């Protein structure tokens, strides 16, 4: 009863105080009791402004959100089966296994892509083509150093007789009377001679011995064929003789085109002299290169080139050129002809018909293949004033290595500036150095193979030839009487004359193009096929995985920073002791922070409690 009174008294007093707070003064100054304002709606404590970047509070919440909303097949099963641990574990293993298989196949796909494989596609085109260049050589090396060659020929007969007991005929053509070119003295190294090898297993081989300049390192240049060994041995001594001649020396009295080319017609018209270029080859004699300036409009033998050539070989060096023929090579325009590698022979007394089919090869270049679109970027100084080919680069590279290694250059290749040709009178061990180096070139142990790329665009010519006896006994008298010696029998003319017809069989030509197996669109298509196979999703699904990865990294960093701050914070005992301090006199209660009442409405400070009277204390105690 008494306690209820006390409670009622306190409630009555608080109500009276609220009425006083609700009163307002009228404009006239008289107090007026106004109606109390309705309370404000309550404001929740966790209400806060939305930020630009929101993160999940835990990894469990992050993965649950991802598995529920991702479009990747199988992820929703991880959430739906959360109450069944067996299914959750099974689907988790399936998801991880599919992901591992996918990236394993991605690795195989990228490994194959980074090999940059190509396939060759063949297409056929038909258009006018420029006629290729044709080089013809008379196989007369023009014995410039006639006296020196006579000494070499005599030495060759001695070597062959000692090996095979073969006696040469005594009729020797001595044509040195008209040789007025001053020649330096020549020393023939007779220690380098043909020998039959006596080592076990080499009884049937013939060769010659080469040593370095000090004589400490020697080897045999041997062949199983005696003819091949004799020709190479003779060629080695012949190079030493040629190295003594002046560099620009050439027999101009024998380089006249009319002496070798009896007649020439191209596309039914007589060939003009300006279409021919003349060069001298030490082995193949005078060579004439025909460069037609017009394109072939029609295929067939009547629209090609037709030549009648003389095949007289009065100055032939027997061991240097063993065949009585004419050397012919068909090559690209402005390309250096390498007759020892790609030339073919035409026999006198025959008519040779050669049909041409042209193929073009187009290579992609880096990174698919190692090719070049010209001489730019090639790490070799080209020694030929012609278009870039693989053979010109290899020869130039070899000659430079020859000069660097052997201190001299090989006579059959152009010289770099400041170098000189090899001769055993000046460089005693050059043969040993040359054959060692040339063997390394053949086995691709020199750096020239990697330094000389193939052209990205290259033409090749496929030849089909047919021969027949020409001229016949009836037709040989009248057409050739005026040019080949009057009234001799046709058989005598046939042994010195040959006819060559070269033409396009068809104007259609093939192009062989390199095509990458995996281009960038094809690579993306293959990756998309694998991704659809294992997960049945799209590119946006891949971005969902990327988003999951970024969110996981950011959440890990955030949790790590909180942990570090918690570790560096002061101890809880110190914080508790500080909070027990007495509040200041003017400090407001905690429920009035920011002037907001937790129950709604304007927060008002509690009135200060007055000290109770003694009679009130006795009533409360009672």
Coordinates of C-alpha atoms in Angstrom, one line a residue:
X1 CA 0.0 0.0 0.0
X2 CA 2.7 2.4 1.0
X3 CA 4.9 1.5 -1.9
X4 CA 2.0 1.8 -4.3
X5 CA 1.5 5.3 -3.0
X6 CA 5.0 6.3 -3.4
X7 CA 4.9 5.0 -7.0
X8 CA 1.7 6.9 -7.7
X9 CA 3.1 10.1 -6.2
X10 CA 6.1 9.9 -8.6
X11 CA 3.9 9.2 -11.6
X12 CA 1.7 12.2 -10.7
X13 CA 4.6 14.5 -10.4
X14 CA 6.1 13.3 -13.8
X15 CA 2.7 13.9 -15.5
X16 CA 2.5 17.4 -14.0
X17 CA 5.9 18.2 -15.3
X18 CA 5.0 17.0 -18.8
X19 CA 1.9 19.3 -18.8
X20 CA 4.1 22.3 -17.9
X21 CA 6.4 21.5 -20.9
X22 CA 3.3 21.3 -23.2
X23 CA 2.1 24.8 -22.3
X24 CA 2.7 27.8 -24.6
X25 CA 2.1 31.5 -24.4
X26 CA -0.4 33.3 -26.5
X27 CA 0.6 36.3 -28.6
X28 CA -0.9 38.5 -25.9
X29 CA 1.3 37.0 -23.3
X30 CA -1.4 34.8 -21.5
X31 CA -0.5 31.3 -21.0
X32 CA -2.5 28.8 -23.0
X33 CA -2.4 25.0 -22.8
X34 CA -1.8 23.6 -26.3
X35 CA -2.2 20.1 -27.5
X36 CA 0.9 17.9 -27.2
X37 CA 2.7 17.1 -30.5
X38 CA 2.6 13.5 -31.7
X39 CA 5.9 11.6 -31.2
X40 CA 8.3 11.1 -34.1
X41 CA 8.6 7.7 -35.7
X42 CA 11.2 5.5 -34.2
X43 CA 14.5 5.4 -36.0
X44 CA 16.3 2.0 -36.0
X45 CA 19.7 1.9 -34.5
X46 CA 21.3 -0.1 -37.4
X47 CA 20.2 2.4 -40.1
X48 CA 23.2 3.8 -42.0
X49 CA 24.0 5.3 -45.4
X50 CA 24.8 2.8 -48.2
X51 CA 28.4 2.9 -49.3
X52 CA 30.1 2.5 -52.7
X53 CA 31.7 -0.8 -51.9
X54 CA 30.1 -3.4 -49.6
X55 CA 31.8 -6.6 -48.5
X56 CA 30.4 -9.7 -46.9
X57 CA 31.1 -10.2 -43.2
X58 CA 32.5 -13.7 -43.6
X59 CA 33.7 -16.2 -46.1
X60 CA 30.7 -18.4 -45.5
X61 CA 28.4 -15.6 -46.4
X62 CA 30.5 -14.8 -49.5
X63 CA 30.5 -18.4 -50.8
X64 CA 26.8 -18.9 -50.0
X65 CA 25.9 -15.8 -52.0
X66 CA 28.1 -16.9 -54.9
X67 CA 26.7 -20.4 -55.1
X68 CA 23.1 -19.2 -54.9
X69 CA 23.4 -16.5 -57.6
X70 CA 26.1 -17.8 -60.0
X71 CA 25.1 -19.2 -63.4
X72 CA 27.7 -22.0 -63.3
X73 CA 26.1 -25.4 -63.4
X74 CA 26.4 -27.3 -60.1
X75 CA 27.1 -24.4 -57.8
X76 CA 23.5 -24.2 -56.5
X77 CA 23.8 -27.8 -55.4
X78 CA 26.3 -26.9 -52.8
X79 CA 23.8 -24.6 -51.1
X80 CA 20.7 -26.7 -51.6
X81 CA 22.4 -29.8 -50.1
X82 CA 23.8 -28.0 -47.1
X83 CA 21.7 -30.2 -44.7
X84 CA 23.1 -33.3 -46.3
X85 CA 26.8 -33.5 -45.8
X86 CA 27.3 -36.5 -48.1
X87 CA 25.7 -34.6 -51.0
X88 CA 27.6 -31.5 -50.2
X89 CA 30.9 -33.3 -50.2
X90 CA 30.0 -35.1 -53.4
X91 CA 29.0 -32.0 -55.3
X92 CA 32.1 -30.2 -53.9
X93 CA 34.4 -32.9 -55.2
X94 CA 32.6 -32.9 -58.6
X95 CA 32.9 -29.1 -58.9
X96 CA 36.6 -29.1 -57.9
X97 CA 37.3 -32.1 -60.2
X98 CA 35.6 -30.4 -63.2
X99 CA 37.5 -27.2 -62.5
X100 CA 40.8 -29.1 -62.4
X101 CA 40.0 -31.0 -65.6
X102 CA 39.0 -27.8 -67.4
X103 CA 42.3 -26.0 -66.5
X104 CA 44.3 -29.1 -67.4
X105 CA 42.8 -29.0 -70.8
X106 CA 43.4 -25.3 -71.0
X107 CA 47.0 -25.9 -70.3
X108 CA 47.2 -28.4 -73.2
X109 CA 45.4 -26.0 -75.5
X110 CA 47.8 -23.1 -74.7
X111 CA 50.8 -25.3 -75.0
X112 CA 49.8 -26.2 -78.5
X113 CA 48.9 -22.6 -79.3
X114 CA 52.3 -21.3 -78.2
X115 CA 54.0 -23.7 -80.5
X116 CA 52.3 -21.6 -83.3
X117 CA 51.6 -24.6 -85.6
X118 CA 50.5 -23.9 -89.2
X119 CA 48.9 -25.9 -92.0
X120 CA 49.6 -25.4 -95.7
X121 CA 46.7 -24.5 -97.9
X122 CA 47.0 -24.8 -101.7
X123 CA 45.1 -22.5 -104.0
X124 CA 45.2 -22.1 -107.8
X125 CA 45.4 -18.8 -109.6
X126 CA 45.4 -17.8 -113.2
X127 CA 47.0 -14.6 -114.4
X128 CA 49.8 -13.3 -116.6
X129 CA 53.3 -14.1 -115.3
X130 CA 56.7 -12.6 -116.0
X131 CA 58.9 -15.1 -117.8
X132 CA 61.6 -16.4 -115.5
X133 CA 65.3 -15.8 -116.0
X134 CA 67.3 -18.4 -118.0
X135 CA 71.0 -18.8 -117.5
X136 CA 73.1 -20.8 -120.1
X137 CA 76.8 -21.6 -119.8
X138 CA 79.1 -23.0 -122.6
X139 CA 81.1 -25.2 -120.2
X140 CA 84.4 -23.7 -121.4
X141 CA 86.3 -22.4 -118.4
X142 CA 88.8 -20.6 -120.8
X143 CA 92.2 -21.7 -119.7
X144 CA 93.5 -18.3 -118.8
X145 CA 96.5 -19.7 -116.9
X146 CA 97.3 -22.1 -119.6
X147 CA 100.9 -22.8 -118.7
X148 CA 100.1 -23.4 -115.0
X149 CA 97.2 -25.8 -116.1
X150 CA 99.6 -27.8 -118.3
X151 CA 101.8 -28.4 -115.2
X152 CA 98.7 -29.5 -113.2
X153 CA 97.5 -31.7 -116.0
X154 CA 100.9 -33.5 -116.1
X155 CA 100.8 -34.0 -112.4
X156 CA 97.2 -35.4 -112.6
X157 CA 98.3 -37.9 -115.2
X158 CA 101.1 -39.1 -112.9
X159 CA 98.7 -39.6 -110.0
X160 CA 96.1 -41.4 -112.0
X161 CA 98.7 -43.7 -113.6
X162 CA 100.2 -44.6 -110.2
X163 CA 96.8 -45.6 -109.0
X164 CA 95.1 -47.3 -112.0
X165 CA 98.1 -47.8 -114.4
X166 CA 96.1 -45.9 -117.0
X167 CA 98.1 -44.4 -119.9
X168 CA 96.7 -41.2 -121.4
X169 CA 97.0 -40.5 -125.2
X170 CA 99.8 -38.4 -126.4
X171 CA 97.6 -36.0 -128.4
X172 CA 97.6 -32.9 -126.2
X173 CA 96.0 -29.6 -127.3
X174 CA 98.6 -26.9 -126.6
X175 CA 96.7 -23.6 -126.9
X176 CA 99.0 -21.4 -124.9
X177 CA 100.6 -19.4 -127.8
X178 CA 98.1 -16.7 -127.7
X179 CA 98.1 -16.3 -123.9
X180 CA 99.6 -12.9 -123.3
X181 CA 98.4 -12.4 -119.8
X182 CA 101.3 -11.9 -117.4
X183 CA 101.0 -14.6 -114.7
X184 CA 102.9 -14.8 -111.4
X185 CA 105.0 -17.7 -110.5
X186 CA 103.1 -20.8 -109.4
X187 CA 104.3 -23.4 -106.9
X188 CA 102.5 -26.8 -107.3
X189 CA 102.4 -28.5 -103.9
X190 CA 103.3 -32.1 -105.0
X191 CA 102.9 -33.4 -101.4
X192 CA 99.1 -33.2 -101.9
X193 CA 98.6 -36.2 -104.2
X194 CA 96.0 -38.9 -104.8
X195 CA 96.5 -41.9 -102.5
X196 CA 94.8 -45.2 -102.1
X197 CA 93.9 -45.5 -98.4
X198 CA 95.3 -48.4 -96.5
X199 CA 93.4 -48.1 -93.3
X200 CA 91.2 -51.0 -92.2
X201 CA 87.8 -50.7 -93.8
X202 CA 89.0 -48.1 -96.3
X203 CA 90.7 -50.3 -98.9
X204 CA 88.3 -49.2 -101.7
X205 CA 88.6 -45.4 -101.0
X206 CA 90.8 -42.9 -102.7
X207 CA 91.6 -39.4 -101.4
X208 CA 94.2 -36.9 -100.6
X209 CA 95.7 -35.7 -97.3
X210 CA 95.3 -32.2 -96.0
X211 CA 97.1 -30.7 -93.0
X212 CA 96.9 -27.4 -91.1
X213 CA 99.6 -24.7 -91.4
X214 CA 101.7 -26.3 -88.7
X215 CA 101.3 -29.9 -89.9
X216 CA 100.1 -31.1 -86.5
X217 CA 96.5 -31.8 -87.5
X218 CA 95.8 -33.8 -90.7
X219 CA 92.9 -35.7 -92.3
X220 CA 92.1 -37.4 -95.5
X221 CA 89.5 -36.1 -98.0
X222 CA 88.4 -39.6 -99.3
X223 CA 85.8 -40.9 -101.6
X224 CA 84.7 -44.4 -102.6
X225 CA 84.7 -43.4 -106.3
X226 CA 88.1 -42.7 -107.9
X227 CA 86.5 -40.4 -110.4
X228 CA 85.0 -38.2 -107.7
X229 CA 88.2 -38.2 -105.7
X230 CA 90.3 -37.2 -108.8
X231 CA 87.9 -34.4 -109.7
X232 CA 87.9 -32.9 -106.2
X233 CA 91.7 -33.2 -106.0
X234 CA 92.1 -31.5 -109.3
X235 CA 89.6 -28.8 -108.3
X236 CA 91.5 -28.1 -105.1
X237 CA 94.8 -27.4 -107.1
X238 CA 92.8 -25.5 -109.7
X239 CA 91.5 -23.1 -107.1
X240 CA 95.1 -22.3 -106.0
X241 CA 96.0 -21.4 -109.6
X242 CA 92.9 -19.2 -110.0
X243 CA 93.7 -17.3 -106.8
X244 CA 96.9 -16.0 -108.5
X245 CA 94.9 -14.4 -111.3
X246 CA 93.7 -10.8 -111.2
X247 CA 90.3 -10.5 -109.7
X248 CA 88.7 -8.7 -112.6
X249 CA 90.5 -10.8 -115.3
X250 CA 88.2 -12.4 -117.9
X251 CA 88.7 -13.6 -121.4
X252 CA 86.8 -10.9 -123.2
X253 CA 87.7 -12.3 -126.6
X254 CA 85.7 -15.4 -125.8
X255 CA 82.7 -13.8 -124.1
X256 CA 81.0 -12.7 -127.3
X257 CA 77.4 -13.8 -127.2
X258 CA 77.2 -14.6 -130.9
X259 CA 79.9 -17.2 -130.6
X260 CA 77.7 -19.3 -128.2
X261 CA 74.1 -18.4 -129.0
X262 CA 73.5 -19.1 -132.6
X263 CA 69.8 -17.9 -132.7
X264 CA 67.2 -16.8 -130.1
X265 CA 63.5 -16.1 -130.3
X266 CA 61.1 -15.1 -127.6
X267 CA 57.4 -15.2 -128.1
X268 CA 57.9 -15.4 -131.9
X269 CA 60.3 -12.3 -132.0
X270 CA 64.1 -12.2 -132.2
X271 CA 65.8 -11.7 -128.9
X272 CA 67.6 -8.4 -128.4
X273 CA 71.1 -8.2 -127.0
X274 CA 70.0 -6.0 -124.1
X275 CA 68.0 -8.8 -122.7
X276 CA 71.2 -10.8 -121.9
X277 CA 73.7 -10.4 -119.1
X278 CA 77.2 -12.0 -119.3
X279 CA 79.2 -13.3 -116.4
X280 CA 82.2 -15.6 -116.2
X281 CA 82.3 -18.7 -114.1
X282 CA 85.6 -20.4 -113.4
X283 CA 84.2 -23.9 -113.9
X284 CA 81.2 -23.4 -116.3
X285 CA 82.8 -20.8 -118.5
X286 CA 80.9 -17.9 -120.1
X287 CA 77.3 -17.7 -118.8
X288 CA 74.5 -15.7 -120.4
X289 CA 71.4 -14.8 -118.4
X290 CA 68.2 -14.0 -120.4
X291 CA 65.8 -11.6 -118.6
X292 CA 62.7 -11.1 -120.7
X293 CA 60.9 -7.8 -119.9
X294 CA 57.4 -8.8 -121.1
X295 CA 54.8 -11.1 -119.4
X296 CA 53.7 -14.3 -121.0
X297 CA 50.1 -13.9 -122.2
X298 CA 49.6 -17.5 -123.6
X299 CA 51.1 -20.9 -122.7
X300 CA 52.7 -23.2 -125.2
X301 CA 56.0 -23.7 -126.9
X302 CA 55.4 -20.9 -129.5
X303 CA 55.1 -18.3 -126.7
X304 CA 58.3 -19.2 -124.9
X305 CA 62.0 -18.9 -125.7
X306 CA 63.8 -21.0 -128.3
X307 CA 67.6 -21.0 -128.6
X308 CA 70.1 -22.7 -130.9
X309 CA 73.4 -23.1 -129.0
X310 CA 76.9 -24.0 -130.0
X311 CA 78.5 -26.7 -127.8
X312 CA 82.1 -26.5 -129.0
X313 CA 84.4 -27.3 -126.1
X314 CA 87.9 -26.8 -127.5
X315 CA 89.3 -25.4 -124.2
X316 CA 87.6 -27.9 -121.9
X317 CA 89.6 -29.0 -118.8
X318 CA 89.1 -32.8 -118.7
X319 CA 89.1 -33.3 -115.0
X320 CA 87.2 -30.1 -114.2
X321 CA 84.2 -30.7 -116.5
X322 CA 83.8 -34.3 -117.6
X323 CA 80.6 -33.9 -119.6
X324 CA 80.4 -32.4 -123.1
X325 CA 77.2 -30.4 -122.6
X326 CA 75.6 -27.0 -122.0
X327 CA 74.6 -26.0 -118.4
X328 CA 71.1 -24.5 -118.1
X329 CA 69.3 -23.1 -115.1
X330 CA 65.9 -21.5 -114.7
X331 CA 65.5 -19.2 -111.8
X332 CA 63.7 -16.1 -110.5
X333 CA 64.3 -12.7 -111.9
X334 CA 67.1 -10.8 -110.2
X335 CA 68.3 -13.9 -108.4
X336 CA 71.8 -15.2 -108.4
X337 CA 72.1 -18.5 -110.3
X338 CA 73.9 -21.3 -108.4
X339 CA 74.5 -23.7 -111.2
X340 CA 76.3 -26.3 -109.1
X341 CA 73.2 -26.7 -107.0
X342 CA 70.2 -26.3 -109.3
X343 CA 71.5 -26.4 -112.9
X344 CA 71.0 -29.2 -115.4
X345 CA 72.8 -30.2 -118.6
X346 CA 71.7 -30.2 -122.2
X347 CA 73.5 -32.7 -124.5
X348 CA 74.7 -31.5 -127.9
X349 CA 72.9 -33.1 -130.9
X350 CA 69.5 -33.0 -129.2
X351 CA 66.5 -30.7 -128.9
X352 CA 65.4 -30.3 -125.3
X353 CA 61.9 -29.1 -124.5
X354 CA 61.3 -27.8 -121.0
X355 CA 57.9 -27.0 -119.7
X356 CA 57.5 -24.8 -116.6
X357 CA 55.0 -24.8 -113.8
X358 CA 55.4 -22.2 -111.1
X359 CA 54.6 -22.5 -107.4
X360 CA 54.6 -19.7 -104.9
X361 CA 55.1 -20.1 -101.2
X362 CA 53.8 -17.5 -98.8
X363 CA 55.0 -17.9 -95.2
X364 CA 53.4 -16.1 -92.2
X365 CA 56.6 -15.0 -90.5
X366 CA 57.2 -14.5 -86.8
X367 CA 56.0 -16.1 -84.6
X368 CA 54.7 -18.8 -86.8
X369 CA 57.9 -19.3 -88.9
X370 CA 61.4 -17.9 -89.3
X371 CA 61.3 -16.0 -92.5
X372 CA 62.2 -12.5 -93.8
X373 CA 60.5 -10.2 -96.3
X374 CA 63.9 -9.0 -97.7
X375 CA 67.4 -8.4 -96.6
X376 CA 66.4 -6.1 -93.8
X377 CA 66.9 -7.6 -90.4
X378 CA 69.2 -10.4 -91.6
X379 CA 72.3 -10.7 -89.5
X380 CA 74.5 -11.4 -92.5
X381 CA 76.2 -9.0 -94.9
X382 CA 75.1 -10.2 -98.4
X383 CA 78.0 -10.3 -100.9
X384 CA 75.7 -10.5 -104.0
X385 CA 74.1 -7.5 -105.6
X386 CA 70.8 -9.3 -106.2
X387 CA 67.5 -10.1 -104.5
X388 CA 67.6 -12.0 -101.2
X389 CA 67.5 -15.8 -101.4
X390 CA 68.4 -18.4 -98.9
X391 CA 71.4 -19.6 -100.9
X392 CA 72.9 -16.1 -101.3
X393 CA 72.7 -15.7 -97.5
X394 CA 74.3 -19.1 -96.8
X395 CA 77.1 -18.4 -99.2
X396 CA 77.7 -14.9 -97.8
X397 CA 77.7 -16.2 -94.3
X398 CA 80.1 -19.1 -95.1
X399 CA 82.5 -16.7 -96.9
X400 CA 82.6 -14.4 -93.9
X401 CA 83.3 -17.3 -91.5
X402 CA 85.9 -18.5 -94.0
X403 CA 87.7 -15.1 -93.8
X404 CA 87.4 -15.0 -90.0
X405 CA 88.6 -18.5 -89.5
X406 CA 91.0 -19.2 -92.3
X407 CA 92.2 -15.6 -93.0
X408 CA 91.3 -15.9 -96.7
X409 CA 88.2 -16.4 -98.9
X410 CA 87.1 -19.2 -101.2
X411 CA 87.7 -18.3 -104.8
X412 CA 84.2 -19.2 -106.1
X413 CA 82.4 -16.8 -103.8
X414 CA 82.6 -13.0 -103.7
X415 CA 85.1 -11.5 -101.2
X416 CA 84.3 -9.2 -98.3
X417 CA 86.1 -5.9 -98.4
X418 CA 89.8 -6.1 -97.4
X419 CA 90.0 -9.9 -97.8
X420 CA 92.0 -12.0 -100.3
X421 CA 91.5 -15.4 -102.0
X422 CA 93.0 -18.5 -100.5
X423 CA 96.1 -20.1 -102.1
X424 CA 98.6 -22.5 -100.5
X425 CA 101.4 -20.3 -101.6
X426 CA 100.2 -17.6 -99.2
X427 CA 98.0 -19.7 -96.8
X428 CA 99.5 -23.2 -96.5
X429 CA 96.7 -24.7 -94.4
X430 CA 93.7 -23.2 -96.1
X431 CA 92.5 -26.5 -97.6
X432 CA 92.4 -28.1 -94.1
X433 CA 90.5 -25.1 -92.7
X434 CA 88.1 -24.9 -95.7
X435 CA 87.0 -28.6 -95.8
X436 CA 86.5 -28.6 -92.0
X437 CA 84.4 -25.6 -92.2
X438 CA 82.5 -26.8 -95.2
X439 CA 81.7 -30.1 -93.5
X440 CA 80.3 -28.2 -90.5
X441 CA 78.1 -26.2 -92.9
X442 CA 76.7 -29.4 -94.5
X443 CA 75.9 -30.9 -91.0
X444 CA 74.2 -27.6 -89.8
X445 CA 76.8 -27.1 -87.1
X446 CA 77.5 -23.5 -88.2
X447 CA 75.4 -20.6 -87.2
X448 CA 74.6 -19.8 -90.8
X449 CA 71.5 -22.0 -90.7
X450 CA 69.9 -19.9 -87.9
X451 CA 71.2 -16.6 -89.2
X452 CA 69.7 -17.1 -92.7
X453 CA 65.9 -17.3 -92.7
X454 CA 63.9 -18.3 -95.7
X455 CA 62.1 -15.6 -97.7
X456 CA 58.5 -15.1 -96.7
X457 CA 57.5 -15.1 -100.4
X458 CA 59.4 -17.5 -102.6
X459 CA 58.8 -18.9 -106.1
X460 CA 59.9 -22.3 -107.3
X461 CA 59.7 -23.8 -110.8
X462 CA 58.7 -27.4 -111.6
X463 CA 60.3 -28.6 -114.8
X464 CA 59.3 -31.4 -117.1
X465 CA 61.7 -32.1 -120.0
X466 CA 61.8 -34.1 -123.1
X467 CA 64.6 -34.7 -125.6
X468 CA 64.8 -35.8 -129.2
X469 CA 67.6 -36.1 -131.8
X470 CA 68.3 -32.8 -133.5
X471 CA 68.9 -31.9 -136.2
X472 CA 68.0 -34.8 -138.5
X473 CA 70.3 -35.8 -141.3
X474 CA 68.0 -34.2 -143.9
X475 CA 67.3 -30.9 -142.2
X476 CA 70.9 -30.3 -140.9
X477 CA 72.3 -29.2 -144.2
X478 CA 70.2 -26.2 -145.2
X479 CA 69.4 -24.4 -142.0
X480 CA 72.8 -24.7 -140.4
X481 CA 75.1 -24.5 -143.5
X482 CA 75.5 -20.8 -143.3
X483 CA 76.3 -20.6 -139.6
X484 CA 78.0 -23.9 -138.7
X485 CA 80.4 -24.5 -141.5
X486 CA 79.1 -25.0 -145.0
X487 CA 79.0 -28.4 -146.5
X488 CA 79.9 -30.8 -143.7
X489 CA 77.7 -33.7 -143.1
X490 CA 74.8 -33.4 -140.7
X491 CA 76.4 -35.8 -138.2
X492 CA 79.4 -33.5 -137.7
X493 CA 77.2 -30.5 -137.1
X494 CA 75.0 -32.5 -134.6
X495 CA 77.9 -33.0 -132.2
X496 CA 78.4 -29.2 -131.8
X497 CA 74.8 -27.9 -131.8
X498 CA 71.9 -28.1 -129.3
X499 CA 68.4 -26.6 -129.3
X500 CA 66.5 -25.6 -126.2
X501 CA 62.8 -24.7 -125.9
X502 CA 61.6 -23.3 -122.6
X503 CA 57.9 -22.3 -122.1
X504 CA 55.0 -22.2 -119.7
X505 CA 52.9 -25.3 -119.8
X506 CA 50.0 -23.3 -118.4
X507 CA 49.4 -19.9 -116.9
X508 CA 47.7 -21.4 -113.8
X509 CA 50.0 -21.4 -110.9
X510 CA 49.6 -22.7 -107.3
X511 CA 50.2 -20.7 -104.1
X512 CA 51.0 -22.5 -100.9
X513 CA 50.0 -20.4 -98.0
X514 CA 50.7 -20.9 -94.3
X515 CA 47.6 -20.7 -92.2
X516 CA 47.7 -20.8 -88.4
X517 CA 45.9 -23.7 -86.8
X518 CA 45.0 -21.6 -83.8
X519 CA 44.3 -18.0 -84.4
X520 CA 43.0 -15.8 -81.6
X521 CA 39.3 -16.3 -82.5
X522 CA 39.8 -20.1 -82.9
X523 CA 41.6 -20.2 -79.5
X524 CA 38.7 -18.4 -77.8
X525 CA 36.3 -20.7 -79.6
X526 CA 38.1 -23.8 -78.3
X527 CA 38.3 -22.4 -74.8
X528 CA 34.5 -21.7 -74.9
X529 CA 33.8 -25.2 -76.0
X530 CA 35.8 -26.6 -73.1
X531 CA 34.1 -24.3 -70.7
X532 CA 30.6 -25.2 -71.9
X533 CA 31.5 -28.9 -71.8
X534 CA 32.5 -28.8 -68.1
X535 CA 30.3 -26.0 -66.7
X536 CA 27.8 -25.1 -69.3
X537 CA 28.3 -21.3 -68.8
X538 CA 29.3 -18.2 -70.7
X539 CA 31.9 -15.5 -70.6
X540 CA 29.9 -13.6 -67.9
X541 CA 30.2 -16.7 -65.7
X542 CA 34.0 -16.5 -66.0
X543 CA 33.6 -12.9 -64.8
X544 CA 31.6 -14.2 -61.8
X545 CA 34.5 -16.4 -60.8
X546 CA 36.8 -13.4 -61.2
X547 CA 34.5 -11.3 -59.0
X548 CA 34.5 -14.1 -56.4
X549 CA 38.3 -14.2 -56.4
X550 CA 38.5 -10.4 -56.0
X551 CA 35.9 -10.4 -53.2
X552 CA 37.7 -13.2 -51.3
X553 CA 41.0 -11.3 -51.6
X554 CA 39.5 -8.1 -50.3
X555 CA 37.7 -9.8 -47.4
X556 CA 40.9 -11.6 -46.4
X557 CA 42.8 -8.3 -46.4
X558 CA 40.0 -6.6 -44.3
X559 CA 39.9 -9.4 -41.7
X560 CA 43.7 -9.3 -41.5
X561 CA 43.7 -5.6 -40.9
X562 CA 41.1 -6.0 -38.1
X563 CA 43.1 -8.7 -36.5
X564 CA 46.2 -6.5 -36.5
X565 CA 44.3 -3.6 -35.0
X566 CA 42.9 -5.8 -32.3
X567 CA 46.4 -7.1 -31.4
X568 CA 47.8 -3.5 -31.2
X569 CA 44.8 -2.2 -29.1
X570 CA 45.2 -1.5 -25.2
X571 CA 44.3 -4.3 -22.7
X572 CA 40.7 -4.6 -21.6
X573 CA 41.6 -4.0 -17.9
X574 CA 42.9 -0.5 -18.7
X575 CA 39.8 0.3 -20.7
X576 CA 37.5 -0.9 -17.9
X577 CA 39.3 1.2 -15.3
X578 CA 39.0 4.3 -17.4
X579 CA 35.3 3.7 -17.9
X580 CA 34.7 3.6 -14.1
X581 CA 35.7 7.2 -13.6
X582 CA 33.0 9.6 -12.3
X583 CA 31.2 11.6 -15.0
X584 CA 31.5 15.3 -15.1
X585 CA 28.7 17.5 -13.8
X586 CA 27.6 18.7 -17.2
X587 CA 27.7 15.3 -18.9
X588 CA 24.3 14.1 -20.3
X589 CA 22.9 10.6 -19.8
X590 CA 23.7 8.0 -22.4
X591 CA 20.2 7.9 -23.7
X592 CA 20.4 11.5 -24.9
X593 CA 23.2 11.2 -27.3
X594 CA 22.6 13.2 -30.5
X595 CA 19.3 14.4 -29.0
X596 CA 17.5 11.3 -30.0
X597 CA 15.3 9.3 -27.7
X598 CA 15.4 5.5 -28.3
X599 CA 11.6 5.3 -27.8
X600 CA 11.0 8.2 -30.2
X601 CA 10.5 11.9 -29.7
X602 CA 12.8 14.6 -28.6
X603 CA 15.2 13.6 -26.0
X604 CA 15.0 15.8 -22.9
X605 CA 17.4 15.8 -20.0
X606 CA 16.1 14.4 -16.8
X607 CA 15.6 17.1 -14.2
X608 CA 18.1 17.0 -11.4
X609 CA 17.0 15.0 -8.5
X610 CA 16.5 17.0 -5.3
X611 CA 17.4 15.6 -1.9
X612 CA 14.5 14.1 -0.1
X613 CA 13.0 15.4 3.1
X614 CA 13.5 13.4 6.3
X615 CA 9.7 12.6 6.4
X616 CA 10.0 11.3 2.8
X617 CA 12.9 9.1 3.7
X618 CA 11.0 7.6 6.7
X619 CA 8.0 6.9 4.4
X620 CA 10.2 5.1 1.9
X621 CA 11.8 3.1 4.5
X622 CA 8.4 2.1 6.0

